[in-house]
Coordinates of C-alpha atoms in Angstrom, one line a residue:
X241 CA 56.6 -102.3 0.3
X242 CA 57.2 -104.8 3.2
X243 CA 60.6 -104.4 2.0
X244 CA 61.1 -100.8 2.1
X245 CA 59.5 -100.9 5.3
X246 CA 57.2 -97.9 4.9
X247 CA 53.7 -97.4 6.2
X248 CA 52.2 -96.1 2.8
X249 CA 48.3 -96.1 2.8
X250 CA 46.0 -97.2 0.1
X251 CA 43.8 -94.5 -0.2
X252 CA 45.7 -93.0 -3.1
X253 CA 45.4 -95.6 -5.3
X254 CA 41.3 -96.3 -4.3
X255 CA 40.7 -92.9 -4.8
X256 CA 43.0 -92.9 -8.7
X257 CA 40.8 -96.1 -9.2
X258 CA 37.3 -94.7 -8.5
X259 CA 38.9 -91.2 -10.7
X260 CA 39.7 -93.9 -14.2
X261 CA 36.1 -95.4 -13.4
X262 CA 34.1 -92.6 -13.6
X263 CA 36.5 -90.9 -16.2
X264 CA 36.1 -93.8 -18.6
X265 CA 31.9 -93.3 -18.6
X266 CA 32.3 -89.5 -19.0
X267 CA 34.9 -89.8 -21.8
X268 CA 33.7 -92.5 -23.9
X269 CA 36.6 -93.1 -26.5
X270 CA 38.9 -90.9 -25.4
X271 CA 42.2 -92.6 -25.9
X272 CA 45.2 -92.7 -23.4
X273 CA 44.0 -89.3 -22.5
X274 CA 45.0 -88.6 -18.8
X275 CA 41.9 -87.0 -16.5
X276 CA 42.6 -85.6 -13.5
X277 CA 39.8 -85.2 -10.7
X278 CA 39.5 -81.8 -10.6
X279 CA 38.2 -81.9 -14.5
X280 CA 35.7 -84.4 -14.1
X281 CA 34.0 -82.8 -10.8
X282 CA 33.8 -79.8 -13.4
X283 CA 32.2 -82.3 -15.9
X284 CA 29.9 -83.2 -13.2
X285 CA 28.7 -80.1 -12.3
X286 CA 28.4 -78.5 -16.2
X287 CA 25.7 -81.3 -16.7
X288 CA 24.1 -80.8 -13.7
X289 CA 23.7 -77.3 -14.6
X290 CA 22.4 -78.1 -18.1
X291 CA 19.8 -80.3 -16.7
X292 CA 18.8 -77.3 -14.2
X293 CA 18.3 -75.1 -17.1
X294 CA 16.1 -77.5 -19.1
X295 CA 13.8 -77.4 -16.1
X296 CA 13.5 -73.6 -15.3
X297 CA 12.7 -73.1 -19.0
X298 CA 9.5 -76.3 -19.1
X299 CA 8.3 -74.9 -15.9
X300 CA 8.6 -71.4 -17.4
X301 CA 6.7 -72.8 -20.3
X302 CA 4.0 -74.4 -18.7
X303 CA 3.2 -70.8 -16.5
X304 CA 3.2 -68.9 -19.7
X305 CA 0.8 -71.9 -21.1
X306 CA -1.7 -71.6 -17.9
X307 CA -1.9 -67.4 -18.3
X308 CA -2.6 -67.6 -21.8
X309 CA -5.7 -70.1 -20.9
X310 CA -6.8 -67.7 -18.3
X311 CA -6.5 -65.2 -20.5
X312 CA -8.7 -67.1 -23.1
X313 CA -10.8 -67.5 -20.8
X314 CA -11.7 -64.0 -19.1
X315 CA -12.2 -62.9 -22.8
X316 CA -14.7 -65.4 -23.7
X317 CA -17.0 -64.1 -21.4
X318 CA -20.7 -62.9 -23.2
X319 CA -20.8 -58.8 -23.3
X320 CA -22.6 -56.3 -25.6
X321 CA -19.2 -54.7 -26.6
X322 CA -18.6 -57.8 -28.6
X323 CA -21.6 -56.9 -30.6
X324 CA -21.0 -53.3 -31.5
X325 CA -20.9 -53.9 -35.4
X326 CA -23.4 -56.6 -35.5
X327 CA -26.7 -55.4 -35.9
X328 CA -27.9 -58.9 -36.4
X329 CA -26.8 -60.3 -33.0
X330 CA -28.3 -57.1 -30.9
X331 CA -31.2 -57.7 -32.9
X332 CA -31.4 -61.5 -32.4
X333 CA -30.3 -61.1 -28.6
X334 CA -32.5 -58.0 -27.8
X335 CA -35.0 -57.1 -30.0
X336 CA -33.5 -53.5 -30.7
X337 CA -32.5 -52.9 -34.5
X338 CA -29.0 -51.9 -33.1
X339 CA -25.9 -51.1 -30.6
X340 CA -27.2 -47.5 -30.6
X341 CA -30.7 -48.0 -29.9
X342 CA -29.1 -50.1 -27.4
X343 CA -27.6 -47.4 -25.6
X344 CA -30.3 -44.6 -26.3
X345 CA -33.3 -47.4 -24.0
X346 CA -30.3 -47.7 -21.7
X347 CA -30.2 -43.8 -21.1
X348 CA -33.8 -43.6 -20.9
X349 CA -34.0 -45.0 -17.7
X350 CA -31.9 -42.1 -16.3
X351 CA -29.0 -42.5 -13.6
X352 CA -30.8 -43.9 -11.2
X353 CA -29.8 -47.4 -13.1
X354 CA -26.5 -47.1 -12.0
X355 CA -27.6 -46.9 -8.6
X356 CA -30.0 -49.7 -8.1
X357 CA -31.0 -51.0 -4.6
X358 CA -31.0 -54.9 -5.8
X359 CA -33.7 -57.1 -4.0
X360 CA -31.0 -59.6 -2.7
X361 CA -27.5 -58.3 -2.4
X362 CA -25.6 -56.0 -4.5
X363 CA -23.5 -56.7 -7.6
X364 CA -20.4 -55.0 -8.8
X365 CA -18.8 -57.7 -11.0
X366 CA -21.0 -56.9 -14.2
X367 CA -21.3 -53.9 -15.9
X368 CA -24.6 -51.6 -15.3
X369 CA -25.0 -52.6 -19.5
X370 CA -24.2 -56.1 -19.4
X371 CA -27.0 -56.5 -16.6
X372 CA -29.6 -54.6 -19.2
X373 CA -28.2 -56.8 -21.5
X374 CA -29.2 -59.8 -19.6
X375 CA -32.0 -58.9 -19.0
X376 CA -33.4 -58.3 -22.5
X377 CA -31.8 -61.8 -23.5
X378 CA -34.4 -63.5 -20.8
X379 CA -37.3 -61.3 -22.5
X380 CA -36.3 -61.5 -26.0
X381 CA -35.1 -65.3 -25.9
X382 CA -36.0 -66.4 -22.5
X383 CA -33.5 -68.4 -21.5
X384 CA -33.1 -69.9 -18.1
X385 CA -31.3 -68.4 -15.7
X386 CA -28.5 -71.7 -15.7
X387 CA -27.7 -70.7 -19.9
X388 CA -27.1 -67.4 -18.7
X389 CA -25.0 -68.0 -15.4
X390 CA -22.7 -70.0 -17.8
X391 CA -22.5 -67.4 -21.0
X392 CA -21.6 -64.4 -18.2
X393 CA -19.5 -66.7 -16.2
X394 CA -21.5 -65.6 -13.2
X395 CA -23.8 -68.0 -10.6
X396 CA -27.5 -68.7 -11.1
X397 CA -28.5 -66.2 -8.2
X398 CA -26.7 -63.6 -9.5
X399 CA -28.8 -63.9 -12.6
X400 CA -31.9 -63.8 -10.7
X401 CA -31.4 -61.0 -8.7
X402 CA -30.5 -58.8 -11.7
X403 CA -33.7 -60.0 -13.7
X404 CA -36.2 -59.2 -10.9
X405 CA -34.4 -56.2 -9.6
X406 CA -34.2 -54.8 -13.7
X407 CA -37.9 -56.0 -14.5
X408 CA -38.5 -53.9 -11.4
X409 CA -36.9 -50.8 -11.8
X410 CA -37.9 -50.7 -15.3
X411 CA -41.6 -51.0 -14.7
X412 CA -41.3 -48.3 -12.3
X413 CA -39.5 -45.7 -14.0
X414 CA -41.5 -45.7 -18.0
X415 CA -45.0 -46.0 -15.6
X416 CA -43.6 -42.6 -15.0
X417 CA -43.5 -41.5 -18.6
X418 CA -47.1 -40.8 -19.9
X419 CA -48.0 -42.2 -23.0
X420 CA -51.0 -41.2 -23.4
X421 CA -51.2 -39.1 -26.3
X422 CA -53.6 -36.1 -26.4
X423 CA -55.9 -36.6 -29.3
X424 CA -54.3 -33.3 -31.8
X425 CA -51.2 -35.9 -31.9
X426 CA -53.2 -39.0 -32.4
X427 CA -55.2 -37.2 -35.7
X428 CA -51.6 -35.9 -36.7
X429 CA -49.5 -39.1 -36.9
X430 CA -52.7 -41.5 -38.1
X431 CA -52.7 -42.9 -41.2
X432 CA -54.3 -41.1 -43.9
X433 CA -57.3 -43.4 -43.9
X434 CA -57.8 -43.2 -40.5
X435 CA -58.4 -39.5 -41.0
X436 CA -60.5 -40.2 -43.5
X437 CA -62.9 -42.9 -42.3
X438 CA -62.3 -42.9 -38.1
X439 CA -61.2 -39.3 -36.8
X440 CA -62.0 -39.1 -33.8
X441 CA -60.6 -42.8 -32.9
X442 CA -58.5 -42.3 -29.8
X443 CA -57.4 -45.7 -29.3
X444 CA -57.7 -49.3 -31.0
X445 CA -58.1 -52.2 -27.6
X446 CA -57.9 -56.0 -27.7
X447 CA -57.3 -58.4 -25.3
X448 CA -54.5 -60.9 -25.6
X449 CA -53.2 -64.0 -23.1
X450 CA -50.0 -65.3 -22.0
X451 CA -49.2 -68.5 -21.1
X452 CA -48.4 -69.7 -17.5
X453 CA -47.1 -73.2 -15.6
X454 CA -50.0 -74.7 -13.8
X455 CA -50.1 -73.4 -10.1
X456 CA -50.0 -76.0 -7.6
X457 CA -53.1 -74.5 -5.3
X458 CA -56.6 -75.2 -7.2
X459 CA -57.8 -71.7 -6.4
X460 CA -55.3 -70.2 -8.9
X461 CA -56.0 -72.9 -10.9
X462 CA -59.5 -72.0 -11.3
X463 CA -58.5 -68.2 -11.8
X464 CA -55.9 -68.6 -14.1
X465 CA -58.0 -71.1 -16.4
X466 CA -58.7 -69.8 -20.0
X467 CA -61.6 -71.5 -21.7
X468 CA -60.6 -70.4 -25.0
X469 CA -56.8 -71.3 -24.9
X470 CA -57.7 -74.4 -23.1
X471 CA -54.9 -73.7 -20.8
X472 CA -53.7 -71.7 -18.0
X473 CA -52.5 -68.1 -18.5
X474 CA -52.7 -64.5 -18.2
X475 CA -54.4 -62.0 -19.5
X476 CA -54.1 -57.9 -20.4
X477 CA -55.8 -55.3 -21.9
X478 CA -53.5 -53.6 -24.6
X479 CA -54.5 -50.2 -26.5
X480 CA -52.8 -48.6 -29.4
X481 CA -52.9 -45.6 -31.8
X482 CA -54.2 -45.6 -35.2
X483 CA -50.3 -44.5 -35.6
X484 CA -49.3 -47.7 -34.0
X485 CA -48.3 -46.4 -30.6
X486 CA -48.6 -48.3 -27.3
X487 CA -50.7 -46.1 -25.8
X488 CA -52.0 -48.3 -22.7
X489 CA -51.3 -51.5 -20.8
X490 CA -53.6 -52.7 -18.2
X491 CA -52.8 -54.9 -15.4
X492 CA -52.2 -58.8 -16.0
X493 CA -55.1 -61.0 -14.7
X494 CA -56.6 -64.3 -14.5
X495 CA -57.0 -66.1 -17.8
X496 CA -60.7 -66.5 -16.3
X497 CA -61.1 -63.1 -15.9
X498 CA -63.6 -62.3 -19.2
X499 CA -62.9 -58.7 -21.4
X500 CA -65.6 -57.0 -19.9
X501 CA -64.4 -57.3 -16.4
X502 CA -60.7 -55.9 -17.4
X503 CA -62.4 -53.0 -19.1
X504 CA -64.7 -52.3 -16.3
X505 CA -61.8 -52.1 -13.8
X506 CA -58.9 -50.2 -16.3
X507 CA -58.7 -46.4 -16.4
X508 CA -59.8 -46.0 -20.1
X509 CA -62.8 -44.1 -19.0
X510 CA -60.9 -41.4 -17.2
X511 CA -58.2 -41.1 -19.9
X512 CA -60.6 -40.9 -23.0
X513 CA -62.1 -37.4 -23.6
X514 CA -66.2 -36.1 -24.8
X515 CA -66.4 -37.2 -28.3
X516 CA -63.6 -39.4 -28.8
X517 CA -63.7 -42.9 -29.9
X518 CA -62.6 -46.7 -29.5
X519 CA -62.4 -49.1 -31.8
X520 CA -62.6 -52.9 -30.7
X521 CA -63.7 -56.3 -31.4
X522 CA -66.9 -57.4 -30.5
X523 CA -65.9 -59.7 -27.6
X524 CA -65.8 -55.6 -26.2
X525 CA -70.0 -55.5 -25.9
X526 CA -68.9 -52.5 -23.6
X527 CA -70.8 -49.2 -24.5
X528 CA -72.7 -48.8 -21.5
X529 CA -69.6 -48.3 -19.8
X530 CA -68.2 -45.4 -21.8
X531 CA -71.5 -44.0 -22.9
X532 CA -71.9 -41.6 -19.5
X533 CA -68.9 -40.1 -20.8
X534 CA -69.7 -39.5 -24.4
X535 CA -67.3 -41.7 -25.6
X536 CA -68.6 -43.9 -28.4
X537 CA -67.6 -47.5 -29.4
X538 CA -66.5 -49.0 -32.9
X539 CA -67.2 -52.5 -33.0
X540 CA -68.4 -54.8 -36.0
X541 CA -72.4 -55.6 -35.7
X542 CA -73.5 -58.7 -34.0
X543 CA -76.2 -60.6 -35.8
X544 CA -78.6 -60.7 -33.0
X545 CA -80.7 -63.6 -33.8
X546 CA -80.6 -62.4 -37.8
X547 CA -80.5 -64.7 -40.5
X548 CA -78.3 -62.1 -42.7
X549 CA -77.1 -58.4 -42.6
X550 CA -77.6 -56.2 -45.1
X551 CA -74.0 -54.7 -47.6
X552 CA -74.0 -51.4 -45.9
X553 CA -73.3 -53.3 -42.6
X554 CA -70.9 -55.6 -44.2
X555 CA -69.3 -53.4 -45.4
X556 CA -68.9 -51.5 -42.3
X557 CA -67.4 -54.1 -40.5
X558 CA -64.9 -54.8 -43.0
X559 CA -64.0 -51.1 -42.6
X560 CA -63.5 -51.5 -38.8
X561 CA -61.9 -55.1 -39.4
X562 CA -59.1 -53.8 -41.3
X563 CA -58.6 -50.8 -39.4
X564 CA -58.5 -52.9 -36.2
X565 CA -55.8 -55.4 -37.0
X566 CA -53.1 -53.0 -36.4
X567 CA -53.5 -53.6 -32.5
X568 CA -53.5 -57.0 -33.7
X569 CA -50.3 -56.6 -35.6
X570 CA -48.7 -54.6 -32.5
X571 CA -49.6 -57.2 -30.3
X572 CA -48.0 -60.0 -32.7
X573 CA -45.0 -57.7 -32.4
X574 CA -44.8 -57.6 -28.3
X575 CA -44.8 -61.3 -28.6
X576 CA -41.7 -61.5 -30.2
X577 CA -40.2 -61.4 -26.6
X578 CA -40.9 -65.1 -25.8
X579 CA -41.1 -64.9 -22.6
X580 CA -44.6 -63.8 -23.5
X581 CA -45.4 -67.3 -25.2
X582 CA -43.8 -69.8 -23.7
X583 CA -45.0 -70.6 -19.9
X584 CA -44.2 -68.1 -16.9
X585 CA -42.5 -69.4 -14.1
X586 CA -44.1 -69.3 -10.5
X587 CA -41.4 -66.6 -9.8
X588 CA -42.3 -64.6 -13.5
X589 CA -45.9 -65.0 -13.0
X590 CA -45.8 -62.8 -9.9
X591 CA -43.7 -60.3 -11.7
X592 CA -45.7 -61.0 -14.7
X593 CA -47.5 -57.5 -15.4
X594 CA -44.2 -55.9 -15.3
X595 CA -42.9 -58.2 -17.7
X596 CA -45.6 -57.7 -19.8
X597 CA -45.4 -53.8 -19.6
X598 CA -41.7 -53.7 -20.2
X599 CA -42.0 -56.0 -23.3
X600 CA -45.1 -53.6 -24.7
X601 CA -42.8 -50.6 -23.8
X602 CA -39.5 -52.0 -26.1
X603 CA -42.3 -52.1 -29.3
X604 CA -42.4 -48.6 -28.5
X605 CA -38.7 -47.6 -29.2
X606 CA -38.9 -50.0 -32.3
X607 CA -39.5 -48.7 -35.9
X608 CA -43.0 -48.1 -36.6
X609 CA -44.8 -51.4 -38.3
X610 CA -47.7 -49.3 -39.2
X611 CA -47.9 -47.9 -42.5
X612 CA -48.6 -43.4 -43.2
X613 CA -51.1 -44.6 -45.9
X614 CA -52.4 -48.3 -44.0

């Protein structure tokens, strides 16, 4: 080159050297095979491309993975749809016999239920059934408001305000339904020996108590004190039918508060007509009460200082013993909302004679436990 005397530069040959370089890692055995720069830019670029593709289609896996868990998710969410064709689980869950009679106590509260003025703040995120439905799942099984946020997917307020704002609105709107019965329908669905033995018995009363936490102030504590539970609680005044009927519900009060003193201040003496009759037990010593308005008492005999009683009156109170342990039996059945036996809240014991009312009430669209020939 010094010879020829030219001025040829060496970027040529760099540039054929870096070219063989890269060709001989891209064409790995290729034999005196001749590649030019333009093919292996193109060899460049195809896997480049190839490598693109592999990473659209993982990220386009892993979105498609992450909708399918949400979807999973927003399904799993508790609802009484799910339970349409179990009869067991509305049952378990509510203590209705089915998805229809779900529906049918739904409808009984009227329209007005999907229009509810809410004690805290309004909620459109559940259906109007799905809040019923909670709310029977804290009667029936009583489960604390944190089990129930998580099975609705919903916050702990949220379950709160629907239970006091349904316990509520239910009290209020079967208070307005009278079920009283007039006594041609109490003589026409009693049971046969009812007729027989007890005609003109109107309705069958007995006290019963529900548990409550221990209040903090030592005045409740001494009103809410039941010597014969040994324990804090409530306590009502419930009257049924010979037919087994609900017929009455007083007020909750006190656990101190004795029978007497609930009877004295309930409106049985206004309801019950001339002639009719109630049959109690006798913790009820109560017919001075009622007797101003001719309405006579069944209660067994007390022994009054006697040593025995004679078989006629034996026998008389076994009469009025069986007859009476339908309330007994009714009651039994109102308890199967366990809210009723396991220990209110401070919050539920406030709210507790609706709760008590509104679990009485659900007996009442139940099937009858009371047998036609009992």
């Amino acid at each position: 080159m010094e010879q020829s005397g030219e001025n040829t530069s060496f970027e040529p040959e760099y540039i054929a050297t870096k070219i063989d370089i890269v060709t001989s890692d891209i064409d790995v055995g290729a034999s005196e095979e001749v590649v030019t720069q333009q093919e292996c830019v193109e060899q460049i670029i195809s896997i480049t491309d190839e490598k693109v593709t592999f990473m659209d289609s993982f990220v386009q896996t892993e979105c498609e993975t992450e909708d399918a868990a949400i979807q999973t998710t927003t399904t799993l969410a508790f609802s009484i749809n799910k339970f349409e064709d179990d009869e067991a689980a509305v049952h378990f869950y509510t203590g209705l016999e089915n998805y229809m009679k779900f529906f049918f106590v739904l409808n009984t509260l009227g329209p007005a239920a999907y229009h509810l003025n809410y004690v805290y703040h309004s909620i459109t995120s559940i259906s109007v059934a799905d809040q019923f439905f909670i709310t029977l799942i804290k009667l029936r099984r009583h489960m604390t408001n944190f089990e129930l946020s998580r099975l609705f997917n919903v916050s702990e307020s949220v379950v709160s305000n629907i239970f006091i704002t349904w316990v509520l609105f239910m009290e209020k709107q079967w208070k307005e339904i009278n079920i009283w019965p007039s006594q041609t329908l109490v003589h026409y669905f009693a049971p046969s020996s009812f007729k027989r033995l007890y005609p003109k018995t109107r309705v069958i009363i007995d006290g019963t108590e529900c548990p409550i936490k221990k209040p903090k102030n030592p005045t409740a504590q001494q009103a809410t004190f039941s010597t014969y539970k040994n324990r804090n609680t409530v306590k009502v005044l419930v009257g049924s039918t010979p037919g087994g009927l609900i017929s009455y519900v007083s007020p909750a009060y006190g656990g101190a508060t004795s029978d007497r003193q609930i009877v004295e201040r309930s409106s049985l003496t206004r309801l019950c007509s001339k002639s009719d009759s109630i049959m109690a037990d006798k913790g009820f010593n109560v017919q001075d009460i009622f007797a101003p308005h001719d309405v006579h008492i069944n209660i067994p005999t007390f022994f009054k200082k006697q040593n025995r009683i004679s078989n006629e009156t034996a026998i008389k109170d076994r009469k009025i013993s069986s007859k009476r342990v339908h309330v007994e039996r009714i009651i039994g059945l109102g308890k199967t909302y366990k809210i009723l036996t396991e220990p209110l809240t401070s919050t539920e014991t406030k709210l507790s004679s609706e709760i008590i009312f509104v679990c009485f009430m659900l007996c009442n669209f139940r099937n009858g436990i009371v047998s036609t020939y009992a």
